[in-house]
Every structure is written in C-alpha cells, then in structure tokens.
PDB file of C-alpha atoms in Angstrom:
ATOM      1  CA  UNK H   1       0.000   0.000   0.000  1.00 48.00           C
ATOM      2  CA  UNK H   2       2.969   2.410   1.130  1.00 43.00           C
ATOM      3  CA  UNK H   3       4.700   1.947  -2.325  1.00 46.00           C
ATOM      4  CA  UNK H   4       1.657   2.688  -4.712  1.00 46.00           C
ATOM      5  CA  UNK H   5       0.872   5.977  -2.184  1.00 39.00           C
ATOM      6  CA  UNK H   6       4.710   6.698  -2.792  1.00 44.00           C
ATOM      7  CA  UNK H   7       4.121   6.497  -6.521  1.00 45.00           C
ATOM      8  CA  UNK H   8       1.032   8.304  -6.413  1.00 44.00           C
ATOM      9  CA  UNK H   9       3.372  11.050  -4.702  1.00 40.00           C
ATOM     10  CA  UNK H  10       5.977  10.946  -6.968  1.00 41.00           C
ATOM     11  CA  UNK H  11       3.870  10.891  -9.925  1.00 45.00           C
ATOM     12  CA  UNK H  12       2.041  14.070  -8.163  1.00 43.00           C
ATOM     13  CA  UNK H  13       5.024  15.742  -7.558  1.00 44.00           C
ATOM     14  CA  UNK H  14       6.704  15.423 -11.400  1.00 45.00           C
ATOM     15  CA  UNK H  15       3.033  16.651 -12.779  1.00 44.00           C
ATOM     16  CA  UNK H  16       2.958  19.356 -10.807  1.00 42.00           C
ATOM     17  CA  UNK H  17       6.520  20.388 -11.734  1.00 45.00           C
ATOM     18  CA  UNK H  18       6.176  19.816 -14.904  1.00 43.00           C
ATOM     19  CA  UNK H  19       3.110  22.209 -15.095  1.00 42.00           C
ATOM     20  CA  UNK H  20       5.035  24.409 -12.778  1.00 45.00           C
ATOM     21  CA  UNK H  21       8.150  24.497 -15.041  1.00 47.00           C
ATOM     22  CA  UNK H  22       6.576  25.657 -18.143  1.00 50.00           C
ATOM     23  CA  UNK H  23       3.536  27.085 -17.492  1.00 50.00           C
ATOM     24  CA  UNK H  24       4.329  30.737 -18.269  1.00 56.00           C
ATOM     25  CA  UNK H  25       2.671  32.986 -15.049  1.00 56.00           C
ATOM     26  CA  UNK H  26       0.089  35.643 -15.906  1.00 62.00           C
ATOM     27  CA  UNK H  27       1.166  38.916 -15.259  1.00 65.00           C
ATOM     28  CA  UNK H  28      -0.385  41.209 -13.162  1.00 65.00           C
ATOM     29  CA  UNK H  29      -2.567  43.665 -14.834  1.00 68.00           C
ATOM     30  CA  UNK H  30      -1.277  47.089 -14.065  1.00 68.00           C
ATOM     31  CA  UNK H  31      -3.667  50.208 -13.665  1.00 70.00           C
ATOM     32  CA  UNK H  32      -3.216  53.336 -16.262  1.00 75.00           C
ATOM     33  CA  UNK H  33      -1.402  55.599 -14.712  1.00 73.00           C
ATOM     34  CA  UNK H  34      -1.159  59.282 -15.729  1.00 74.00           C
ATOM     35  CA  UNK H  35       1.992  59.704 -18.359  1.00 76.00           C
ATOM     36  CA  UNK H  36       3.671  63.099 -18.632  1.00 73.00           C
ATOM     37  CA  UNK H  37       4.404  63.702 -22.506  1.00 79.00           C
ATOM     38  CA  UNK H  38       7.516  66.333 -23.363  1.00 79.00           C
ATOM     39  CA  UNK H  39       6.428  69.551 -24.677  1.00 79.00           C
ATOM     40  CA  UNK H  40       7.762  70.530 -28.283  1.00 82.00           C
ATOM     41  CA  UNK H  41       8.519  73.920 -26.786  1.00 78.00           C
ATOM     42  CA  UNK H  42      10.956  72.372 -24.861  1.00 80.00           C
ATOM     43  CA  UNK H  43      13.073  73.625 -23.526  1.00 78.00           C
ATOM     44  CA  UNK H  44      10.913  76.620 -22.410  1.00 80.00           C
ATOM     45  CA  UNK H  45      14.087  78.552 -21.443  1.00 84.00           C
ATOM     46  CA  UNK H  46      17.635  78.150 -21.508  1.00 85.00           C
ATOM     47  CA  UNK H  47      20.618  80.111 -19.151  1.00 84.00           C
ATOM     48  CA  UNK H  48      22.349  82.870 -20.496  1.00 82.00           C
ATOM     49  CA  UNK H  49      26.343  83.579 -20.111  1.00 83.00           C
ATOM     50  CA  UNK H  50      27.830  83.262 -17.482  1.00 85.00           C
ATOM     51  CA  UNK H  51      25.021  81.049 -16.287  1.00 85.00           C
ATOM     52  CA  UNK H  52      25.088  77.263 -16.349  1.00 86.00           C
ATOM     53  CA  UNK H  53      21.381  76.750 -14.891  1.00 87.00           C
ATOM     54  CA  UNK H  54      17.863  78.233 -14.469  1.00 89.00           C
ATOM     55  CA  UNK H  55      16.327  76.312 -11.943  1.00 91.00           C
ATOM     56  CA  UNK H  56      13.901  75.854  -8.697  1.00 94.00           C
ATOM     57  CA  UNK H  57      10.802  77.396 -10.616  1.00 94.00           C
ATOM     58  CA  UNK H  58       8.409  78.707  -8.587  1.00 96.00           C
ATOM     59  CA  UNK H  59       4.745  80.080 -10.038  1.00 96.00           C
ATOM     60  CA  UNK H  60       1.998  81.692  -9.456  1.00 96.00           C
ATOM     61  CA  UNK H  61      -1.370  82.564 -10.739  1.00 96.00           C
ATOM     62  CA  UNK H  62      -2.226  86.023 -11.314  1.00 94.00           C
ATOM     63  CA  UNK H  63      -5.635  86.534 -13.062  1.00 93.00           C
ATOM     64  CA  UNK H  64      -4.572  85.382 -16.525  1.00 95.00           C
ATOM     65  CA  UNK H  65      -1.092  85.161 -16.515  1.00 96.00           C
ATOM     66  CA  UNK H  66       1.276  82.405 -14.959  1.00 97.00           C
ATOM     67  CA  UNK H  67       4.107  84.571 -13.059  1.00 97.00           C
ATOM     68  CA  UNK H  68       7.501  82.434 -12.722  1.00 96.00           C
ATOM     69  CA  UNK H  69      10.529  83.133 -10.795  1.00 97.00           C
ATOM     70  CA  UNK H  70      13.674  81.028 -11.502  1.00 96.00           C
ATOM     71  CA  UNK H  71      17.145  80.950 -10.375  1.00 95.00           C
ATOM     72  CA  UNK H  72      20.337  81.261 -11.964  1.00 91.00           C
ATOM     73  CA  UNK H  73      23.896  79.872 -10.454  1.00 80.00           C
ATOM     74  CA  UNK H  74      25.149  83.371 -10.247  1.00 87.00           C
ATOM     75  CA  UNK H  75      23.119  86.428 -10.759  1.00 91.00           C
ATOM     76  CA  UNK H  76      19.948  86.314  -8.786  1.00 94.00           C
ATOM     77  CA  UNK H  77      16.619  85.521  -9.327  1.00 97.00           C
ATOM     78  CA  UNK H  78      14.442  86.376 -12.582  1.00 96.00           C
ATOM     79  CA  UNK H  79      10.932  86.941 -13.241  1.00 97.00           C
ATOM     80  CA  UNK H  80       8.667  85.314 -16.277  1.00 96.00           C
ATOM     81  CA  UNK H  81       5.541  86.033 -16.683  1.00 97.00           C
ATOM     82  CA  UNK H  82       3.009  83.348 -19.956  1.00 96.00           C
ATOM     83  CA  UNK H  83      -0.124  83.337 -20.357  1.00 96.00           C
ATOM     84  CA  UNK H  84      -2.462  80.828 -18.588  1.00 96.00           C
ATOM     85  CA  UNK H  85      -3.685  79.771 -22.192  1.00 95.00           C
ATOM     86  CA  UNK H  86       0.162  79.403 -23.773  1.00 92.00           C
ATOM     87  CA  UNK H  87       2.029  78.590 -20.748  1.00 91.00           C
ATOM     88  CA  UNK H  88       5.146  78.047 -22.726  1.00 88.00           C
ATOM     89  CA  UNK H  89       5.634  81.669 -24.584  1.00 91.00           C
ATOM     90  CA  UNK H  90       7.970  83.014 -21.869  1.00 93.00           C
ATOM     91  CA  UNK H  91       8.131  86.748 -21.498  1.00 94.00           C
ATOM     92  CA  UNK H  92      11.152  87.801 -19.431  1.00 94.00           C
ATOM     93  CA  UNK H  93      10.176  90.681 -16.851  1.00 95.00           C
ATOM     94  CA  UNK H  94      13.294  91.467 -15.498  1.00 94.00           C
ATOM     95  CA  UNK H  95      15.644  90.787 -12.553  1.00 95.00           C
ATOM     96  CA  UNK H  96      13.800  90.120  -8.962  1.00 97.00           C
ATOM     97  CA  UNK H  97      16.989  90.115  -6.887  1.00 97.00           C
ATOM     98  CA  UNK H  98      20.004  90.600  -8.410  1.00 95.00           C
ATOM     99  CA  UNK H  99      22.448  89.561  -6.223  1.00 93.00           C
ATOM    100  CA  UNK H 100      24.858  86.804  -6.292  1.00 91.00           C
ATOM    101  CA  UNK H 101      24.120  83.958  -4.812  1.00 92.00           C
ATOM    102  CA  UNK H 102      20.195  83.961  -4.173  1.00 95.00           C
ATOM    103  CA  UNK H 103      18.418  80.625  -5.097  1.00 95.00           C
ATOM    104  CA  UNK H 104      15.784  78.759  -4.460  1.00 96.00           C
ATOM    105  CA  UNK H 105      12.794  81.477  -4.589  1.00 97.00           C
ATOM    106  CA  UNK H 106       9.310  80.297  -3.139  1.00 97.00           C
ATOM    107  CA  UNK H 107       6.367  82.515  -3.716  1.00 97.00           C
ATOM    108  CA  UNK H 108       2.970  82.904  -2.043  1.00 96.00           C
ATOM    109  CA  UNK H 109       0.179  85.727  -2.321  1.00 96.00           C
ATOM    110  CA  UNK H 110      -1.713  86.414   0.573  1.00 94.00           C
ATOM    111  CA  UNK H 111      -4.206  89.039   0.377  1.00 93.00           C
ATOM    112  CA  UNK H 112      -3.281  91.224  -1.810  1.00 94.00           C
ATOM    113  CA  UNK H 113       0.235  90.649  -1.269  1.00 96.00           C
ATOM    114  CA  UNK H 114       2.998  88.678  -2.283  1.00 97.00           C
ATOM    115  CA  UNK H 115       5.714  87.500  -0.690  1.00 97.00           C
ATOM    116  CA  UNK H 116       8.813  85.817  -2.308  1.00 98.00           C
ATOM    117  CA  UNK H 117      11.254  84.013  -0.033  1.00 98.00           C
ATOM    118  CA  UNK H 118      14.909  83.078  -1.255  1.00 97.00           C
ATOM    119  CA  UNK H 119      17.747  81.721  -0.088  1.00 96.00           C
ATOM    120  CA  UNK H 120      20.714  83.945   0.141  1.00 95.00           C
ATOM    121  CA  UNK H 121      24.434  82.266   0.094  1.00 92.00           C
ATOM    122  CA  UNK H 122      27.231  84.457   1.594  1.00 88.00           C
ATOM    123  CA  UNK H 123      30.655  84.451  -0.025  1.00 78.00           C
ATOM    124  CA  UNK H 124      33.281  83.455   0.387  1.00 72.00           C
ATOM    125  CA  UNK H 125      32.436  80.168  -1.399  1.00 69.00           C
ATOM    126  CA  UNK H 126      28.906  79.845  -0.805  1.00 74.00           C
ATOM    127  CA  UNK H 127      29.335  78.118   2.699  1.00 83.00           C
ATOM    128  CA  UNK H 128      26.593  79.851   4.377  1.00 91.00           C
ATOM    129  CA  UNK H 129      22.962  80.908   3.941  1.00 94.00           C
ATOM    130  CA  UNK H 130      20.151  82.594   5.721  1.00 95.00           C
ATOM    131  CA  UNK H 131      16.157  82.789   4.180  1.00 97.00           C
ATOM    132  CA  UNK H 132      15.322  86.169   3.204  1.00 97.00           C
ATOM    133  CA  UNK H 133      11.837  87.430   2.059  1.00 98.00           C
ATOM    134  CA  UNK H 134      11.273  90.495   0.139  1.00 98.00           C
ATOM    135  CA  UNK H 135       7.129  91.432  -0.624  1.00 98.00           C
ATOM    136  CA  UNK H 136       5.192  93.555  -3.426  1.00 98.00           C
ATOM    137  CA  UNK H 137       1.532  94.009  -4.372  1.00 97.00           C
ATOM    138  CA  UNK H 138      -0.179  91.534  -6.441  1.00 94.00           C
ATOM    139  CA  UNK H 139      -0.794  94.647  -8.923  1.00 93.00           C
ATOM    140  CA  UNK H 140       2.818  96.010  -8.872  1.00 93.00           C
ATOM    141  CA  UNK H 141       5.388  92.975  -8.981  1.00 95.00           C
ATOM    142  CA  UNK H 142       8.107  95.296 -10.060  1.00 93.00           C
ATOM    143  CA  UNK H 143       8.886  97.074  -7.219  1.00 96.00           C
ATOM    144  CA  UNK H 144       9.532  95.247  -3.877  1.00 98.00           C
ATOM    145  CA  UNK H 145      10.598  95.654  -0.808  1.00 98.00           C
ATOM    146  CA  UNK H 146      14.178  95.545   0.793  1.00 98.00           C
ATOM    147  CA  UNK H 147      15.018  92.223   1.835  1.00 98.00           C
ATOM    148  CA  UNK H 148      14.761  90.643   5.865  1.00 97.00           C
ATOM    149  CA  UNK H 149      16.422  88.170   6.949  1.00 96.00           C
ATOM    150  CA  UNK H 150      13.676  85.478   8.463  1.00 95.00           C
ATOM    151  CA  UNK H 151      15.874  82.729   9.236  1.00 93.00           C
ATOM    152  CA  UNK H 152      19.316  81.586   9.912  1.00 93.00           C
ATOM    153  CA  UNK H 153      20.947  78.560  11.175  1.00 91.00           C
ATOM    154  CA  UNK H 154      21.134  78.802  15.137  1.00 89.00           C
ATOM    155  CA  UNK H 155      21.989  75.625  16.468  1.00 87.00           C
ATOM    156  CA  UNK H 156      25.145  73.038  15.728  1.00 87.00           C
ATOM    157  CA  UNK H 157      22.619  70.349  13.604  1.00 86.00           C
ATOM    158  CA  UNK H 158      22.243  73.251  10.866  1.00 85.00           C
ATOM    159  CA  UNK H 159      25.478  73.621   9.904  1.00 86.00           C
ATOM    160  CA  UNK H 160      25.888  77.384   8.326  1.00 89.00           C
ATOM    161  CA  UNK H 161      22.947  76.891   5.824  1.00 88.00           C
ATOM    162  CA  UNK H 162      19.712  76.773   5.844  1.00 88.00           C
ATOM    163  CA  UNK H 163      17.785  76.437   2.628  1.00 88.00           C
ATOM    164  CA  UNK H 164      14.607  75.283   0.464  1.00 89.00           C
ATOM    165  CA  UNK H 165      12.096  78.028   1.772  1.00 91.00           C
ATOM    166  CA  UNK H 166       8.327  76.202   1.725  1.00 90.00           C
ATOM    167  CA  UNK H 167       5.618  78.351   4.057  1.00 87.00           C
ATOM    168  CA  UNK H 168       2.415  76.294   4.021  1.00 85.00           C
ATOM    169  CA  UNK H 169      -0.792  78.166   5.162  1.00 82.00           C
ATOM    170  CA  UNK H 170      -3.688  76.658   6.195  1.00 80.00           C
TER     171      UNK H 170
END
C-alpha cells in the first residue's frame, strides 16, 4: 500500500513540476497611470552667459497670466511672466533680486500681497545661507521691498545653511 501511495506522490510531484516548469505565469494587470508627454517647446528657457542653470521654478497665478521666478547659479533671481492659455511663450520681466548667490525662490500671495522668499548664500564660497523674504503688491510685482532676513541657522545640527524656503498656510 505504502509503495503505490509513494508512486502516487511521486507521480504528483513530477506533474505538478512539470506544469510548474513551463507554465508561463500571468502577469499582473497594471492600472493606467497618468503619463507626462515632453512639450515641443521644450526647452521653455535656456541660461544665459555666465550662467550654467535656471532652476527651482516657482509660479503663481495672477488673473490670466502664470508669473515664474527662476534661479540662476550666479546672478539672482528672474521673473517670467506666460499666459495661462500658452504657458510656454515666456516673457522675461526682469531681474527680482540681483544679487549673487540667491536661489531657491518660493512665492505665495496672501491678500493682496505677495511675498517671495529666497535663499541667500554668503561668499566666500557659498558656505553659508540665511532665508530672506522680500514682498510687493499683487498689482505692482516690479517694485519690492528691501530684503529681511527670516531665518538663519542657530543651532550646531544646521550647519551654516539653511535652505529650500516652503511656508504652508492653512
């Protein structure tokens, strides 16, 4: 009896290998997920001697325009300003803070006001940093205010820097 269980087993055991083995598996379906396709205006924008980069956009919606601000590695930060309907025709406004150094620029209106916060890198050798914010009106975003120093790095885990401005309102 034990020897025809055993080749029951066996038997068993090479069928179900066998169907193991070469069955191919059935792949999971996977769900559509949202693609991003590149623009043909691309790129929108491109740095400008002696700049290698225009970076850390930050935007915001004013009635029907899209207002941009953008880094460069050395000069400052620079204002663009499309249209909500052609987001990629790029009109260049002019310099926001021209100063060495500033990067990272993070913008919020509140009210009527808006407030752009940066970090600022010290020389020599960009080793330290502070967050400034400078403000304007919603109406006027040509003329802004002097900058003030909001944060700096004031204990031993920061380092000299501090960087990456976000202010979330709620």
């Amino acid at each position: 009896m034990f020897n025809i269980f055993r080749s029951y087993l066996l038997t068993f055991g090479i069928i179900v290998y066998i169907v193991c083995t070469f069955a191919q598996p059935t792949q999971p379906t996977k769900p559509t997920l949202p693609t991003v396709t590149d623009s043909p205006h691309n790129p929108l924008l491109s740095p400008t001697f002696p700049n290698w980069i225009l970076g850390d956009p930050t935007l915001l919606r004013v009635g029907g325009s899209i207002e941009i601000w953008l880094n460069t590695a050395l000069t400052g930060i620079f204002h663009y300003r499309a249209p909500v309907k052609t987001p990629y025709i790029l009109d260049y406004i002019g310099p926001t803070v021209l100063q060495p150094g500033a990067v990272r620029p993070y913008v919020i209106a509140y009210n009527s006001a808006v407030y752009l916060f940066y970090e600022q890198y010290s020389f020599p050798l960009y080793k330290k940093s502070k967050i400034y914010m400078i403000s304007s009106s919603v109406e006027d975003l040509a003329n802004w205010s002097k900058p003030i120093s909001m944060l700096s790095p004031t204990t031993a885990w920061q380092g000299s820097r501090i960087g990456n401005p976000y202010i979330y309102r709620y």
